XYZ file of C-alpha atoms in Angstrom:
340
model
C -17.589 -5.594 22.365
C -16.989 -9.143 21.516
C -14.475 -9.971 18.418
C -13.181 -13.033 17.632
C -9.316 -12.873 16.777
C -7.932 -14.121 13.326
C -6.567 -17.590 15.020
C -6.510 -19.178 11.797
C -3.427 -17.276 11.008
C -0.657 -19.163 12.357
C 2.008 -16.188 12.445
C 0.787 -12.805 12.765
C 1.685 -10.099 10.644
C 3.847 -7.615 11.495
C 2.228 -4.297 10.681
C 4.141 -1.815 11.868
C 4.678 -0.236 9.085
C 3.058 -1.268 5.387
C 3.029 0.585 1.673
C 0.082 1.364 0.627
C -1.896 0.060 -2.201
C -1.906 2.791 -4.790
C -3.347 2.144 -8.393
C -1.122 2.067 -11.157
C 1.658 2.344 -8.825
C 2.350 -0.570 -6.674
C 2.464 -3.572 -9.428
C 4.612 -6.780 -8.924
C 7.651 -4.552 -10.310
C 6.839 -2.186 -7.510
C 6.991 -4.377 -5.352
C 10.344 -6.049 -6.267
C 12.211 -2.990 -6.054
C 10.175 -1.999 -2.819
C 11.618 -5.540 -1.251
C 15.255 -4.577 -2.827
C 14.932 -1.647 0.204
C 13.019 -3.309 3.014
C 12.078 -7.137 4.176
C 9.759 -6.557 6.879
C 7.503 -3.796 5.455
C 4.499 -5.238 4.349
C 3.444 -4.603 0.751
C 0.282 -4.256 -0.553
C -1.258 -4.823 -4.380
C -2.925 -2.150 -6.075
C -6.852 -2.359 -5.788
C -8.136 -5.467 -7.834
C -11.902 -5.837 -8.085
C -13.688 -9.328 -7.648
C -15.104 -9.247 -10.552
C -11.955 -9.176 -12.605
C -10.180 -11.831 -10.005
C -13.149 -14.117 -11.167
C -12.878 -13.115 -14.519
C -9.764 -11.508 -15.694
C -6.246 -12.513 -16.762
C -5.576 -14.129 -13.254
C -2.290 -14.581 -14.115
C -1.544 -10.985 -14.966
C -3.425 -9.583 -12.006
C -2.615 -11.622 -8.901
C 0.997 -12.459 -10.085
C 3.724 -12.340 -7.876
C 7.065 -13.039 -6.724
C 7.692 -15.277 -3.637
C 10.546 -12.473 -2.828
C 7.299 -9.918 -2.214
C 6.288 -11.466 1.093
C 4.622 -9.943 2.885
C 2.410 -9.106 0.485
C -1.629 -8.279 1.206
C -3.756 -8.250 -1.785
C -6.431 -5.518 -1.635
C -10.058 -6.090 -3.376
C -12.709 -3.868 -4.377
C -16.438 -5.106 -4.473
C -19.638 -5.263 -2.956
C -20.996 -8.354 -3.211
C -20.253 -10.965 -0.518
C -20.145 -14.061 -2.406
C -17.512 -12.450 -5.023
C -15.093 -11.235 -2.389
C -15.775 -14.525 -0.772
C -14.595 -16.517 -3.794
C -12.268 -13.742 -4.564
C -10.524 -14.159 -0.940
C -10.009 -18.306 -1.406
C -8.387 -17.272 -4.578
C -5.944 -15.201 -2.864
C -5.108 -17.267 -0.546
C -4.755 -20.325 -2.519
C -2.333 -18.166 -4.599
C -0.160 -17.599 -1.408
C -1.089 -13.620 -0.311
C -0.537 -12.820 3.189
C -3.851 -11.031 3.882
C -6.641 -9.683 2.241
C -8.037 -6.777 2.163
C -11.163 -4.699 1.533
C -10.855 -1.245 0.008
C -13.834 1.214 1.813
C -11.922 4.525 0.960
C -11.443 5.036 -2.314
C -13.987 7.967 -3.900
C -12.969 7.675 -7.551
C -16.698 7.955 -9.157
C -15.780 4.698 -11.477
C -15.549 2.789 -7.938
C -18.668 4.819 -6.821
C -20.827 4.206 -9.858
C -19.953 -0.053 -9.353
C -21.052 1.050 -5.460
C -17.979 0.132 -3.779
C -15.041 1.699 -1.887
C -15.608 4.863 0.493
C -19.175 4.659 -0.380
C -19.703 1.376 1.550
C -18.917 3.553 4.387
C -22.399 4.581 4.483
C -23.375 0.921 4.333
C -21.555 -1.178 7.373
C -23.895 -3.995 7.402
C -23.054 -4.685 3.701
C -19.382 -4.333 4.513
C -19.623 -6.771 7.691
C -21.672 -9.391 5.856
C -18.901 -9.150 2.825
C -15.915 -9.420 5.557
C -18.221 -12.034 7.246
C -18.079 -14.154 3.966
C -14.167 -13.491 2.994
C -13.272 -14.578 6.490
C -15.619 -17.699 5.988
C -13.719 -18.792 2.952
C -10.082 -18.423 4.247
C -8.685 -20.398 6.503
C -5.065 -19.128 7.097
C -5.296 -15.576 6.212
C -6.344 -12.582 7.815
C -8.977 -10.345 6.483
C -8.768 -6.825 7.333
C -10.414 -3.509 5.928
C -9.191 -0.533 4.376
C -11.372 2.893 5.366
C -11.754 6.308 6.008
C -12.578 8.557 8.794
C -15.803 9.736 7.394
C -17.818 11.062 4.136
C -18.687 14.251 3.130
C -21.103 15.380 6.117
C -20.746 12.068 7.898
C -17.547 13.076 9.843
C -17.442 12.703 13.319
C -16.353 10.092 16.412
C -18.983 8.028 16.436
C -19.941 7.903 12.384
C -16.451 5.694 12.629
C -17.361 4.113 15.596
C -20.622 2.670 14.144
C -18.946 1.949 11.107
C -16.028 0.177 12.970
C -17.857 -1.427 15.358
C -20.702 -2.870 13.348
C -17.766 -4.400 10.472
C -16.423 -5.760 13.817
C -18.538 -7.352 15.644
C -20.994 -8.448 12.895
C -18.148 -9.047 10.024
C -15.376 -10.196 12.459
C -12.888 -8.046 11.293
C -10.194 -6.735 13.727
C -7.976 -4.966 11.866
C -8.751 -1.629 10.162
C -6.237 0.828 7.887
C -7.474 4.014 8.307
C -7.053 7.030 5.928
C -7.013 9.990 8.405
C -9.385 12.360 5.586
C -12.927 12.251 5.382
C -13.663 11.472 1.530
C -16.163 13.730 -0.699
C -18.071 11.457 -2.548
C -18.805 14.403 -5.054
C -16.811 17.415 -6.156
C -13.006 16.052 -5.932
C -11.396 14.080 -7.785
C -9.184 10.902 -6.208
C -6.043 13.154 -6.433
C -7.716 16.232 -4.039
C -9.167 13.136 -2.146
C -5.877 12.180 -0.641
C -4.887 15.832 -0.119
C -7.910 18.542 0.181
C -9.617 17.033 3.149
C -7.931 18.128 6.254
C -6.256 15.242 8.183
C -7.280 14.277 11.244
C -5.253 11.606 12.803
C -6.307 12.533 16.259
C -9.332 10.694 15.272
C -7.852 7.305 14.169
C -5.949 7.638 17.843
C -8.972 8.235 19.814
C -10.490 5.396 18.543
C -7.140 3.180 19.267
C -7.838 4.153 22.822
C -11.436 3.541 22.604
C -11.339 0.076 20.854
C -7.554 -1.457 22.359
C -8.776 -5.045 21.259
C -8.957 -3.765 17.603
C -5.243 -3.753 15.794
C -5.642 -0.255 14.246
C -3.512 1.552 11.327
C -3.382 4.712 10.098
C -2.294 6.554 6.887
C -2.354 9.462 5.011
C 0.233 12.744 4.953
C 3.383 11.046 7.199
C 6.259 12.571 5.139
C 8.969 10.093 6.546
C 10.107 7.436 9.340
C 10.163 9.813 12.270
C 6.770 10.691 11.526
C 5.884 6.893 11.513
C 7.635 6.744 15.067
C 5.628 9.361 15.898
C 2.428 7.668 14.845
C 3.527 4.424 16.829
C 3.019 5.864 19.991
C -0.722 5.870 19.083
C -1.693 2.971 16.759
C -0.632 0.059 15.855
C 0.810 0.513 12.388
C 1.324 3.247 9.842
C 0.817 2.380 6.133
C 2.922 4.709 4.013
C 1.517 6.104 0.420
C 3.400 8.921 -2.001
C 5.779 9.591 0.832
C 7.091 6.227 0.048
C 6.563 5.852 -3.699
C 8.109 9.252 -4.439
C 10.776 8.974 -1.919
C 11.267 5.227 -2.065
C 15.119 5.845 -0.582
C 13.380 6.139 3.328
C 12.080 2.647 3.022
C 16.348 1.807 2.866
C 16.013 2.936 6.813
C 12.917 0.605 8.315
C 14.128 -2.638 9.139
C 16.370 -0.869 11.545
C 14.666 2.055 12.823
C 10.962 0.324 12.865
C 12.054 -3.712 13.278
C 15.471 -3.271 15.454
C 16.984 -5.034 12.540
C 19.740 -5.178 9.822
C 18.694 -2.934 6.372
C 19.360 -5.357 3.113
C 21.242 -2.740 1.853
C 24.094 -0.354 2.776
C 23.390 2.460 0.787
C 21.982 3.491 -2.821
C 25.036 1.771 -4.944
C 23.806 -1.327 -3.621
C 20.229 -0.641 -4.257
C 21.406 0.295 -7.808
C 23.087 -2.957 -8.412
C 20.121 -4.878 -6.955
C 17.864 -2.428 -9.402
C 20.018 -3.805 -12.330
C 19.808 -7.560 -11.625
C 16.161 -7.307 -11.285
C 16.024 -5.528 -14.832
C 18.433 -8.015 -16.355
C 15.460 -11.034 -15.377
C 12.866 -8.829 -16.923
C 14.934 -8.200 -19.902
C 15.599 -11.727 -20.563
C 12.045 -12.322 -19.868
C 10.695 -9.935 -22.750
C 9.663 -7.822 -20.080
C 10.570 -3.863 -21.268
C 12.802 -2.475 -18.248
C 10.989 0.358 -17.695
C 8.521 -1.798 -16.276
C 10.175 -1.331 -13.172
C 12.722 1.818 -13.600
C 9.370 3.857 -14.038
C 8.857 3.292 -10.241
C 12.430 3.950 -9.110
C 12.734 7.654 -10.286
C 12.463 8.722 -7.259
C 15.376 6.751 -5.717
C 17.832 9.115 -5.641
C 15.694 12.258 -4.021
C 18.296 14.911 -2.177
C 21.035 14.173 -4.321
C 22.758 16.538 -6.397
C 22.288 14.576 -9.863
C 19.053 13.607 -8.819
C 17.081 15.239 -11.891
C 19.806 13.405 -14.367
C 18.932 10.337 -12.858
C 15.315 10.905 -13.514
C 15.642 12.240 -17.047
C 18.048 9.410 -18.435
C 15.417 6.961 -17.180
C 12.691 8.264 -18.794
C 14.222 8.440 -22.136
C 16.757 6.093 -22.087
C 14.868 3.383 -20.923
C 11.404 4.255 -22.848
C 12.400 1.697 -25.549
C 11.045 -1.945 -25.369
C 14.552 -2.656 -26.162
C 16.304 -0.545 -23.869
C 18.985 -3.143 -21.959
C 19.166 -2.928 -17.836
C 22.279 -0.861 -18.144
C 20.300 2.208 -18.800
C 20.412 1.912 -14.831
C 23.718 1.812 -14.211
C 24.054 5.068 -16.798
C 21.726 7.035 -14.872
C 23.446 6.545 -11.706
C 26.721 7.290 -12.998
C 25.296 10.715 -14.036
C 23.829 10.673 -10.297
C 28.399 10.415 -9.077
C 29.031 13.404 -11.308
C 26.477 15.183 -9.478
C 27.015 14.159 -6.518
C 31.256 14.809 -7.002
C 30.524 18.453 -8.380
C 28.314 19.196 -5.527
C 31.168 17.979 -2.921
């Protein structure tokens, strides 16, 4: 199987280990406290459809931080020629890679015939990842999948699938959710958790396809199961394990890179926390914009639940100044001493 490598992109990424894009959930703020923990995991927008990149609030929607990198935008869509002008966009706005979401089953994404749908469609998906890749010239395009839908859920359903997007589309690197989706009967919540995983699958077809760079994702609780998945594929992308428990991300520059963590331990997280609030503040920018994805920093310690209640009602007011931050962790030390 022929597939021509992404040699436009000067510097490969690194995707050992990435966060996944998760709707109302990973946002620029996300993000910023994500990179407060780690440098070299890559990060990844929530699902933006082309139509709203061509015709949205640009600004609002593809905004982000040069701190982020890397950071992979991920777009929904079906039609070739709005991805393609989609993906320029992205790059020209400095993103790191692009991606194409095949796996979500929400029935909103369904009814606009995109996501895990397309799975039943691979010659629409190469011929979209055909044009994205035509319209970059730095980037890498890669696609975001699933093993299978509803009774479409064996080997060689995601063979065909992954083998027609890459040899007709180009595309060499594919994130794969290890659950079939049901296209009707679950909601996107029992999507990611009802369907049995099957990672087995996602390694087979690493052995199967070794020129492909292959990811996979879906129910790894933590950074030894990560290592575990490592001696399969070539990446693991990290969901609720790491938005929930953002604290483990504190761990994988060293344990996944071989390199130095940014930060010691959760005091300097904290402070980092507060001087990212402090630019929002001064910004008009409420600071629950980004506490509301930290309350699950401090996981396993005694004052956890403290820290997660003054957050959510101390800093629920527009007003509410960055050292709600520093309040809640001083009710995490009283804990945390009482406990001891």
């Amino acid at each position: 199987m022929a597939v021509r490598p992404d040699e436009t992109h000067a510097q490969p990424l690194d995707r050992r280990l990435a966060v996944a894009p998760m709707m109302q959930c990973t946002d620029r703020h996300c993000r910023a406290f994500h990179r407060l923990l780690t440098r070299r995991t890559l990060l990844y927008t929530e699902m933006v459809t082309a139509n709203a990149v061509l015709h949205g609030e640009r600004d609002k929607l593809l905004g982000f931080s040069p701190a982020e990198h890397p950071v992979a935008l991920q777009l929904g869509g079906a039609d070739p020629d709005a991805l393609a002008q989609s993906a320029a966009i992205a790059e020209a706005r400095g993103y790191d890679e692009v991606n194409l979401n095949v796996g979500c089953p929400s029935d909103r994404v369904q009814n606009a015939t995109f996501g895990a749908c397309l799975m039943a469609r691979p010659e629409l998906v190469a011929d979209c990842v055909a044009a994205m890749r035509a319209a970059v010239s730095r980037i890498p395009v890669t696609v975001k999948t699933r093993i299978g839908i509803d009774d479409s859920d064996d080997d060689a359903f995601l063979r065909h699938f992954v083998d027609t997007v890459a040899e007709r589309g180009g595309c060499s690197v594919f994130i794969i959710h290890a659950r079939k989706a049901w296209l009707q009967g679950l909601s996107p919540k029992e999507n990611r958790e009802k369907p049995p995983l099957n990672h087995a699958r996602v390694h087979r077809l690493k052995r199967e396809r070794p020129e492909l760079e292959i990811l996979t994702n879906g129910g790894i609780q933590d950074l030894d199961g990560v290592e575990e998945q490592l001696n399969h594929v070539d990446g693991v992308m990290l969901g609720r394990a790491a938005y929930d428990h953002p604290w483990l991300l504190a761990d994988a520059d060293r344990r996944i890179y071989g390199e130095t963590n940014p930060v010691a331990d959760r005091e300097a997280a904290i402070d980092g926390l507060i001087a990212h609030a402090r630019e929002l503040h001064a910004a008009g920018t409420p600071v629950r914009a980004v506490t509301r994805h930290a309350l699950g920093l401090c996981s396993g310690l005694p004052g956890a639940r403290h820290w997660r209640r003054h957050l959510s009602e101390a800093a629920r007011r527009d007003d509410a100044p960055p050292e709600v931050i520093a309040e809640a962790f001083a009710r995490v030390r009283t804990g945390v001493r009482m406990a001891a």
